[in-house]
Coordinates of C-alpha atoms and ligand atoms in Angstrom, one line a residue:
M1 CA 116.2 92.7 99.3
K2 CA 116.3 91.7 102.5
I3 CA 113.4 92.3 104.2
L4 CA 113.1 91.7 109.0
I5 CA 109.1 91.9 109.6
C6 CA 108.0 92.9 112.7
A7 CA 105.1 92.3 114.8
S8 CA 103.5 91.2 118.3
E9 CA 101.8 88.2 116.4
G10 CA 102.6 86.3 113.3
A11 CA 100.7 82.6 112.1
P12 CA 101.6 79.7 112.9
Y13 CA 103.0 80.0 116.3
A14 CA 100.7 83.8 117.8
K15 CA 97.0 84.4 116.9
T16 CA 94.5 86.8 117.8
G17 CA 93.2 88.1 114.7
G18 CA 93.9 89.4 111.2
L19 CA 96.7 90.5 111.4
A20 CA 98.4 87.0 112.4
D21 CA 97.9 85.9 109.5
V22 CA 99.3 88.8 107.2
I23 CA 102.6 88.3 109.1
G24 CA 101.8 84.7 108.1
A25 CA 100.9 84.8 104.9
L26 CA 103.2 87.8 103.7
P27 CA 106.8 87.4 103.8
K28 CA 105.9 83.5 101.6
A29 CA 104.7 85.6 98.7
L30 CA 107.2 88.6 98.9
I31 CA 110.4 85.1 99.2
E32 CA 109.0 84.0 96.1
N33 CA 108.4 87.1 94.3
G34 CA 112.6 87.3 95.4
C35 CA 113.5 88.7 98.4
D36 CA 115.2 87.0 101.8
A37 CA 112.0 88.2 103.9
R38 CA 112.4 86.8 107.5
V39 CA 109.9 87.3 110.5
I40 CA 110.9 88.3 113.8
L41 CA 108.0 88.4 117.1
P42 CA 108.2 88.2 120.6
Y43 CA 109.0 84.6 122.1
Y44 CA 105.6 84.4 124.4
K45 CA 105.2 81.1 126.4
K46 CA 102.9 79.7 123.7
I47 CA 106.0 79.4 122.0
K48 CA 108.1 79.0 123.7
D49 CA 106.3 75.5 125.0
K50 CA 106.0 74.0 122.1
N51 CA 110.5 74.1 121.6
I52 CA 111.1 74.4 118.6
A53 CA 112.5 77.0 118.2
E54 CA 117.1 77.1 118.4
Y55 CA 119.2 79.3 120.3
K56 CA 121.0 81.3 118.7
G57 CA 122.6 83.3 120.6
Y58 CA 121.9 86.8 123.3
A59 CA 122.3 91.0 124.2
Y60 CA 121.4 93.3 126.9
V61 CA 119.3 96.3 126.5
R62 CA 118.2 99.5 129.0
I63 CA 115.3 99.3 130.2
G64 CA 115.1 101.8 132.9
S65 CA 117.6 101.5 135.4
S66 CA 118.0 97.7 134.4
T67 CA 119.5 95.8 132.0
E68 CA 117.2 93.6 130.6
Y69 CA 118.5 89.9 129.3
V70 CA 117.3 89.4 125.8
G71 CA 117.3 86.1 124.1
V72 CA 118.0 85.0 120.8
F73 CA 115.5 81.9 119.2
E74 CA 114.6 80.6 115.0
A75 CA 112.4 77.9 114.3
I76 CA 112.6 78.2 109.7
H77 CA 108.0 77.7 108.8
D78 CA 107.6 76.7 105.0
G79 CA 111.2 78.3 104.0
V80 CA 110.3 81.3 106.3
T81 CA 113.0 82.7 109.3
F82 CA 110.7 83.4 112.6
Y83 CA 113.3 85.1 114.6
F84 CA 112.0 85.3 118.4
I85 CA 112.3 87.7 121.4
D86 CA 112.9 86.3 125.0
S87 CA 112.5 87.2 127.9
D88 CA 111.8 86.2 131.7
R89 CA 110.6 88.5 132.3
Y90 CA 108.1 90.2 130.2
F91 CA 107.2 87.7 127.7
N92 CA 106.8 84.6 130.0
R93 CA 103.5 85.1 130.5
D94 CA 100.0 82.6 129.4
G95 CA 98.2 85.5 127.0
F96 CA 99.8 87.3 124.4
Y97 CA 98.3 91.0 125.6
G98 CA 96.6 93.3 128.2
Y99 CA 98.8 93.6 130.7
G100 CA 99.2 96.0 133.3
D101 CA 103.0 96.8 131.6
D102 CA 102.4 95.5 128.5
G103 CA 104.1 99.6 127.3
E104 CA 107.4 98.5 128.8
R105 CA 106.7 94.7 127.6
F106 CA 106.8 96.4 123.9
A107 CA 109.2 98.7 123.9
F108 CA 111.2 96.0 125.8
F109 CA 110.7 94.1 122.7
D110 CA 111.6 97.9 120.2
F111 CA 114.6 98.1 121.8
A112 CA 114.9 94.0 121.9
V113 CA 115.4 93.5 118.6
L114 CA 116.9 96.2 117.3
E115 CA 120.2 94.0 118.9
A116 CA 119.0 90.7 118.5
M117 CA 119.9 92.1 114.2
K118 CA 123.3 91.9 115.7
V119 CA 123.1 88.2 117.2
V120 CA 121.7 87.0 114.0
Q121 CA 124.1 88.9 111.5
F122 CA 120.7 90.3 110.2
F123 CA 121.0 93.6 108.7
P124 CA 117.0 94.3 106.6
D125 CA 117.8 97.1 103.7
I126 CA 113.6 97.3 105.1
I127 CA 112.8 96.6 108.5
H128 CA 108.4 96.7 108.3
L129 CA 107.4 97.4 110.8
N130 CA 103.1 96.3 112.5
D131 CA 100.7 98.3 114.6
W132 CA 101.5 99.9 117.2
Q133 CA 103.7 97.4 120.1
A134 CA 106.2 98.0 116.5
G135 CA 105.5 101.3 116.8
L136 CA 109.1 102.3 118.5
V137 CA 111.1 101.3 116.4
P138 CA 111.8 103.9 114.2
Y139 CA 111.9 106.2 116.3
I140 CA 115.5 103.7 118.3
L141 CA 116.5 103.4 115.2
R142 CA 116.9 106.6 114.3
N143 CA 118.4 108.5 117.4
N144 CA 120.9 104.5 118.9
Y145 CA 122.0 104.2 116.2
W146 CA 122.9 106.5 113.3
A147 CA 126.6 105.8 114.0
Y148 CA 126.4 102.5 112.8
P149 CA 127.0 102.0 109.2
E150 CA 124.9 98.2 108.9
F151 CA 122.1 100.3 110.6
N152 CA 121.4 103.5 109.1
R153 CA 121.1 102.3 106.0
I154 CA 118.1 100.4 106.9
K155 CA 114.9 102.5 106.1
T156 CA 111.3 101.7 108.0
V157 CA 107.7 101.2 107.2
F158 CA 105.7 101.8 109.6
S159 CA 101.5 99.5 108.3
I160 CA 98.8 100.0 110.4
H161 CA 95.8 97.1 110.5
N162 CA 93.6 98.8 112.7
I163 CA 94.0 102.2 113.6
Q164 CA 91.8 102.3 117.0
Y165 CA 94.4 101.0 119.4
Q166 CA 97.7 103.2 119.7
G167 CA 99.3 102.2 122.6
N168 CA 99.3 105.0 124.5
F169 CA 100.4 105.2 128.2
P170 CA 101.9 108.1 130.8
M171 CA 104.1 109.9 130.2
D172 CA 106.2 108.5 132.6
M173 CA 106.8 105.2 130.1
M174 CA 110.1 108.1 129.7
N175 CA 111.9 106.8 132.5
I176 CA 111.9 103.2 131.1
L177 CA 113.0 104.8 127.9
F178 CA 115.8 105.8 128.8
M179 CA 115.7 108.0 125.5
P180 CA 115.9 112.1 124.9
Y181 CA 111.9 113.4 124.6
S182 CA 110.7 113.7 121.2
N183 CA 107.9 115.8 120.7
S184 CA 106.8 112.6 117.2
L185 CA 106.4 110.6 120.6
E186 CA 103.8 113.0 122.9
F187 CA 100.5 112.7 121.6
G188 CA 97.3 114.1 123.8
G189 CA 99.6 114.0 127.4
C190 CA 100.7 111.1 126.4
I191 CA 103.9 108.3 124.6
N192 CA 101.9 107.0 121.7
F193 CA 103.7 104.5 120.4
M194 CA 101.5 104.4 117.2
K195 CA 102.0 108.5 116.3
S196 CA 105.9 108.4 116.7
A197 CA 105.7 105.0 114.3
I198 CA 104.0 107.2 112.2
M199 CA 106.6 110.5 112.0
E200 CA 109.3 108.7 112.6
S201 CA 109.0 106.4 109.7
N202 CA 110.3 106.2 106.0
A203 CA 106.5 105.2 104.2
I204 CA 102.7 104.4 106.5
T205 CA 101.0 101.9 104.8
T206 CA 97.8 100.6 105.8
V207 CA 95.9 96.9 104.0
S208 CA 93.4 98.9 102.1
P209 CA 93.1 101.5 98.9
T210 CA 89.5 102.7 100.6
Y211 CA 90.6 102.7 104.5
K212 CA 93.4 105.1 103.5
N213 CA 91.0 107.6 103.3
E214 CA 89.0 107.0 106.3
V215 CA 92.0 107.5 108.4
L216 CA 92.1 111.0 107.1
T217 CA 88.4 111.9 108.3
D218 CA 87.9 112.7 112.3
Q219 CA 85.1 109.7 111.5
Y220 CA 87.4 106.9 111.6
G221 CA 91.0 108.0 112.3
Y222 CA 91.3 108.1 116.3
Y223 CA 92.7 111.4 116.6
L224 CA 95.6 110.3 114.8
N225 CA 94.2 111.4 110.7
N226 CA 96.2 115.0 110.9
I227 CA 99.2 113.2 112.4
L228 CA 98.8 110.9 109.2
G229 CA 98.1 114.2 107.2
L230 CA 101.3 115.8 107.3
R231 CA 102.9 112.0 106.6
Y232 CA 99.8 111.9 103.1
F233 CA 102.7 111.5 100.4
D234 CA 104.1 108.7 102.7
F235 CA 101.2 106.8 102.6
Y236 CA 99.9 104.1 100.9
G237 CA 97.2 102.0 100.8
I238 CA 98.2 98.6 100.1
L239 CA 95.0 95.8 99.9
N240 CA 96.2 92.0 102.0
G241 CA 95.6 88.8 100.6
I242 CA 94.3 85.7 101.7
D243 CA 96.2 82.3 101.8
V244 CA 94.8 80.1 98.8
V245 CA 96.3 77.3 99.4
K246 CA 95.0 77.1 103.2
Y247 CA 91.5 78.5 101.7
N248 CA 90.9 76.3 99.1
P249 CA 87.6 74.2 99.1
E250 CA 89.3 71.2 97.2
T251 CA 91.9 71.0 99.8
D252 CA 90.6 71.7 103.0
K253 CA 90.4 69.0 105.4
N254 CA 87.8 70.7 107.8
L255 CA 85.3 70.6 104.6
F256 CA 82.4 67.7 104.5
K257 CA 82.9 67.3 101.1
N258 CA 85.4 69.1 99.0
Y259 CA 84.2 70.9 95.9
N260 CA 85.7 73.1 93.1
I261 CA 83.6 76.5 90.5
K262 CA 82.4 73.3 89.0
T263 CA 81.3 71.6 92.2
V264 CA 79.8 74.5 93.9
T265 CA 75.9 73.4 94.1
S266 CA 76.4 69.6 95.1
G267 CA 79.3 71.0 97.0
K268 CA 78.3 73.8 98.5
K269 CA 74.6 71.6 99.5
A270 CA 76.8 68.4 101.7
N271 CA 78.4 71.0 103.1
K272 CA 75.3 73.0 104.3
E273 CA 74.0 69.7 105.5
G274 CA 76.5 69.0 107.6
L275 CA 76.9 72.4 109.3
L276 CA 72.8 71.9 109.9
K277 CA 73.2 68.7 111.5
Q278 CA 76.1 69.4 113.6
F279 CA 73.5 72.7 115.0
G280 CA 70.3 70.2 114.8
L281 CA 69.1 72.5 112.9
P282 CA 66.0 70.8 110.4
V283 CA 67.9 70.0 107.4
E284 CA 66.2 72.9 104.2
D285 CA 66.6 74.9 101.5
V286 CA 67.0 78.7 103.1
P287 CA 68.9 80.8 102.9
V288 CA 71.4 79.8 106.3
F289 CA 73.7 82.9 107.4
G290 CA 76.8 82.7 108.1
L291 CA 79.3 84.4 110.7
V292 CA 82.6 84.3 111.9
S293 CA 83.9 86.7 114.0
R294 CA 85.8 88.4 116.8
L295 CA 82.4 89.6 119.0
V296 CA 84.2 93.3 119.6
D297 CA 82.4 97.1 118.6
Q298 CA 84.3 97.4 115.8
K299 CA 82.4 94.4 113.6
G300 CA 79.7 96.2 114.0
I301 CA 77.6 93.3 116.0
D302 CA 75.4 96.3 117.0
L303 CA 72.9 96.9 114.1
L304 CA 71.3 93.4 114.4
E305 CA 70.4 94.0 117.9
P306 CA 67.6 95.8 117.3
I307 CA 65.7 93.2 113.8
I308 CA 67.2 90.0 114.0
D309 CA 63.9 89.6 115.6
E310 CA 61.7 91.2 112.6
V311 CA 64.4 89.7 110.1
I312 CA 63.4 85.7 111.8
N313 CA 59.8 86.5 112.5
Y314 CA 59.7 88.1 108.4
S315 CA 62.4 85.1 106.9
N316 CA 62.7 82.2 106.2
A317 CA 66.8 82.3 107.2
K318 CA 68.3 80.4 109.6
F319 CA 71.7 81.6 111.2
I320 CA 74.6 80.3 112.3
L321 CA 77.6 81.8 114.1
M322 CA 81.2 82.2 115.2
G323 CA 82.7 84.1 117.9
S324 CA 84.4 85.6 121.0
G325 CA 84.5 88.3 123.4
D326 CA 83.2 90.8 125.1
S327 CA 80.9 89.3 126.8
Y328 CA 77.7 92.0 125.6
Y329 CA 77.4 90.7 122.5
E330 CA 78.0 86.9 123.5
N331 CA 74.8 87.1 125.5
F332 CA 73.2 89.1 122.8
F333 CA 73.6 85.9 120.9
R334 CA 72.6 83.6 123.3
S335 CA 69.5 84.9 124.5
V336 CA 68.6 85.2 120.9
E337 CA 69.5 81.8 120.2
A338 CA 66.7 81.1 123.3
R339 CA 64.1 82.8 121.5
H340 CA 64.9 80.7 119.0
P341 CA 66.0 77.5 118.3
D342 CA 65.5 76.5 115.4
R343 CA 66.7 79.8 113.4
F344 CA 69.9 81.1 114.9
K345 CA 72.8 79.2 116.3
C346 CA 75.7 80.5 118.0
Y347 CA 79.3 78.8 119.1
I348 CA 80.3 80.7 121.7
G349 CA 84.6 80.2 120.9
Y350 CA 86.4 79.5 117.8
S351 CA 87.9 76.7 116.3
D352 CA 89.4 77.0 112.9
E353 CA 87.2 73.4 111.8
I354 CA 83.7 75.3 112.4
A355 CA 85.1 78.2 110.9
Q356 CA 85.4 76.9 108.3
K357 CA 82.5 75.0 106.9
I358 CA 79.9 77.8 108.7
Y359 CA 82.6 79.2 105.0
A360 CA 81.9 76.2 103.0
G361 CA 78.4 75.6 104.7
S362 CA 76.5 78.8 104.8
D363 CA 75.5 80.7 102.2
I364 CA 75.3 84.4 103.0
F365 CA 78.7 85.7 105.3
L366 CA 78.0 88.3 107.5
M367 CA 79.9 91.7 107.5
P368 CA 78.6 94.8 109.1
S369 CA 81.1 96.2 110.6
K370 CA 81.3 100.0 111.9
F371 CA 85.2 99.8 110.4
E372 CA 87.1 97.4 108.9
P373 CA 91.0 98.1 107.4
C374 CA 91.1 95.3 105.8
G375 CA 89.1 92.2 106.0
L376 CA 90.2 88.3 106.1
G377 CA 86.2 86.5 106.4
Q378 CA 84.8 88.3 102.6
M379 CA 87.4 86.7 101.2
I380 CA 87.5 84.1 102.4
A381 CA 83.5 83.2 101.8
M382 CA 83.7 84.0 98.4
R383 CA 86.0 81.8 97.9
Y384 CA 84.2 79.2 99.2
G385 CA 81.4 80.7 97.6
T386 CA 79.4 82.7 100.2
L387 CA 78.4 85.8 99.4
P388 CA 79.5 87.8 101.5
L389 CA 76.5 90.8 103.3
V390 CA 79.2 94.0 104.4
R391 CA 78.9 97.8 104.7
E392 CA 80.9 99.0 102.7
T393 CA 84.5 100.5 104.5
G394 CA 87.8 100.3 104.1
G395 CA 88.5 96.6 102.4
L396 CA 85.1 95.5 102.8
K397 CA 84.2 98.1 99.8
D398 CA 87.1 97.2 97.6
T399 CA 87.0 93.4 97.8
V400 CA 82.5 93.3 97.3
I401 CA 81.7 94.0 94.2
P402 CA 77.6 94.6 95.1
F403 CA 74.7 93.2 93.7
N404 CA 73.0 95.0 91.4
V405 CA 69.5 94.1 90.8
Y406 CA 69.1 95.4 87.2
T407 CA 71.8 93.7 85.5
G408 CA 72.5 90.7 88.1
E409 CA 76.5 91.3 88.6
G410 CA 78.2 91.5 91.6
T411 CA 79.6 88.4 94.0
G412 CA 78.0 89.5 97.7
F413 CA 75.3 92.5 99.2
T414 CA 76.7 95.7 100.5
F415 CA 75.5 99.1 102.4
T416 CA 77.0 102.3 103.0
N417 CA 75.2 103.9 106.2
F418 CA 75.8 102.0 109.0
N419 CA 72.1 101.2 110.5
S420 CA 70.1 98.4 110.9
Y421 CA 67.6 99.6 108.8
D422 CA 69.5 99.7 105.6
L423 CA 71.4 96.6 106.8
K424 CA 67.4 95.3 107.4
E425 CA 66.8 95.7 103.8
V426 CA 70.1 94.3 102.4
M427 CA 69.3 91.4 104.5
F428 CA 65.8 91.1 103.1
L429 CA 67.1 91.3 100.2
A430 CA 70.1 88.4 99.8
I431 CA 66.8 86.4 101.7
N432 CA 64.8 87.1 98.9
T433 CA 67.7 87.1 95.9
Y434 CA 68.2 83.2 97.8
N435 CA 64.4 82.2 97.6
N436 CA 63.7 84.1 94.8
N437 CA 65.8 84.1 91.9
K438 CA 68.4 81.2 92.3
I439 CA 70.0 82.2 88.6
A440 CA 71.4 85.6 89.9
F441 CA 72.8 84.1 92.8
K442 CA 74.1 81.6 91.4
K443 CA 75.3 84.0 88.7
M444 CA 76.9 85.5 92.4
I445 CA 78.6 82.0 93.5
K446 CA 80.5 82.1 90.7
S447 CA 81.5 85.6 89.9
A448 CA 82.7 85.3 93.5
M449 CA 84.7 82.2 93.8
E450 CA 86.5 83.4 90.1
K451 CA 87.9 86.5 92.1
D452 CA 92.0 86.4 92.5
F453 CA 92.8 87.3 96.4
S454 CA 96.2 85.8 96.1
W455 CA 99.2 87.7 98.0
K456 CA 100.4 88.4 94.9
Q457 CA 99.7 91.8 93.7
S458 CA 99.8 92.3 97.1
A459 CA 103.7 91.6 98.0
L460 CA 104.2 93.5 94.5
A461 CA 103.0 96.6 96.2
Y462 CA 105.9 96.2 98.8
I463 CA 107.9 95.7 96.7
D464 CA 107.8 99.1 94.8
L465 CA 107.4 101.0 97.7
Y466 CA 110.8 99.4 99.6
N467 CA 112.8 99.9 95.7
K468 CA 111.0 103.1 96.0
L469 CA 112.7 103.5 99.5
V470 CA 115.8 101.9 99.0
R471 CA 117.2 103.9 96.2
Ligands
GLC1 C1 92.8 93.9 111.8 C2 92.2 94.1 111.0 C3 91.7 93.9 110.0 C4 92.8 93.3 109.4 C5 94.1 93.1 109.4 C6 95.3 92.1 109.2 O1 92.9 92.5 112.1 O2 90.9 95.0 111.7 O3 90.0 94.3 108.7 O4 92.0 93.0 107.7 O5 93.8 93.9 111.0 O6 95.4 93.2 108.5

């Protein structure tokens, strides 16, 4: 089975979020299970500057009234073939997203992907598209390639990693596309890439079973829930995994000390000491909350605002947080740090090294998300023996077993409703369990570390789906 995975970012070449981790890890797992899986990405300046890819050829695509050059490059990483779409006009820029012409840039990318397949002579059974940036591929494939036998047998799968970002652009985008109008492209008077993908793909997936159910509702569907409802019988929820080789406390070079499930008590103690010292906090046996996140509305940081002072004033907990994003949340973190410099520390920015130190050195990992399609942080935390504290939504609900005060079972702490009061209650439960019920806390650490978050099961579920479509 031949698969071409198409996305706007993928580790290790281009990463802003969890999508890149998935695009980095899924092809490896597919290859391990017998597929020929390859990836295609834009050739952003940041990748191009590294000069690691080999030129394979070129093609042209039509955008509006101009004919645009498409360079095709190839690199192999960890046994996975990556193709890159080169365009001086659209991708030779410092960032990946956030430009006024993003709609045109990714429309170009979607046309270019199909032409690049001819250049490298790779005609897959399945094109697996991810998020809105790849959303026009199924529509272009159906309209422009139906007469070509290598193309018209290709089936498409579209994966939703976050339904909040849909790729909505003014209708005059039609002039750029230079294709027949289709109702499947339009939503609310705009061109909507995600709607087009939902309507035109052979199957749709999203990254956890719970998120699948959620996006079918008004509360989580960001207006596309009824469109998804039309495709209900072709819509699947397949949980992401994590890269268990990269995220392994036994071998992770970023840690102060490596450990495994047998040595977790002493291992975490050493990492906690190192982390507290690095952030200039006194080394004490108190519960430490960690957080590593993009600081955006989705992540539920607002819930902390009204309660953080109370939690700090009425407990012995400390906080070490890392993230960047909306300046509103960055300033909120800085202001709490200014009020409680000996209890609350934040690092505004992102560093892989510090992230791993927080995963290993904290006791409780905070993820109070408003919505979370899958979430990777909670799985990484559990693998490092750090108990996640999450809201029961999306993939958080599917991966964290709530602490049961009576039986001591669970792999983390959870709350249901999106409100600060419930978050505060469960934070105090976690703090009290750490302080006064060490046996239960340790038992949970073991249960968390025993869970299997590898890609194997997910890869098999995708292969099942691919097979169903090809048959
Ligand atoms: C997006 C989602 C996150 C998910 C990731 C990978 O970043 O916000 O929940 O884990 O995509 O699918």
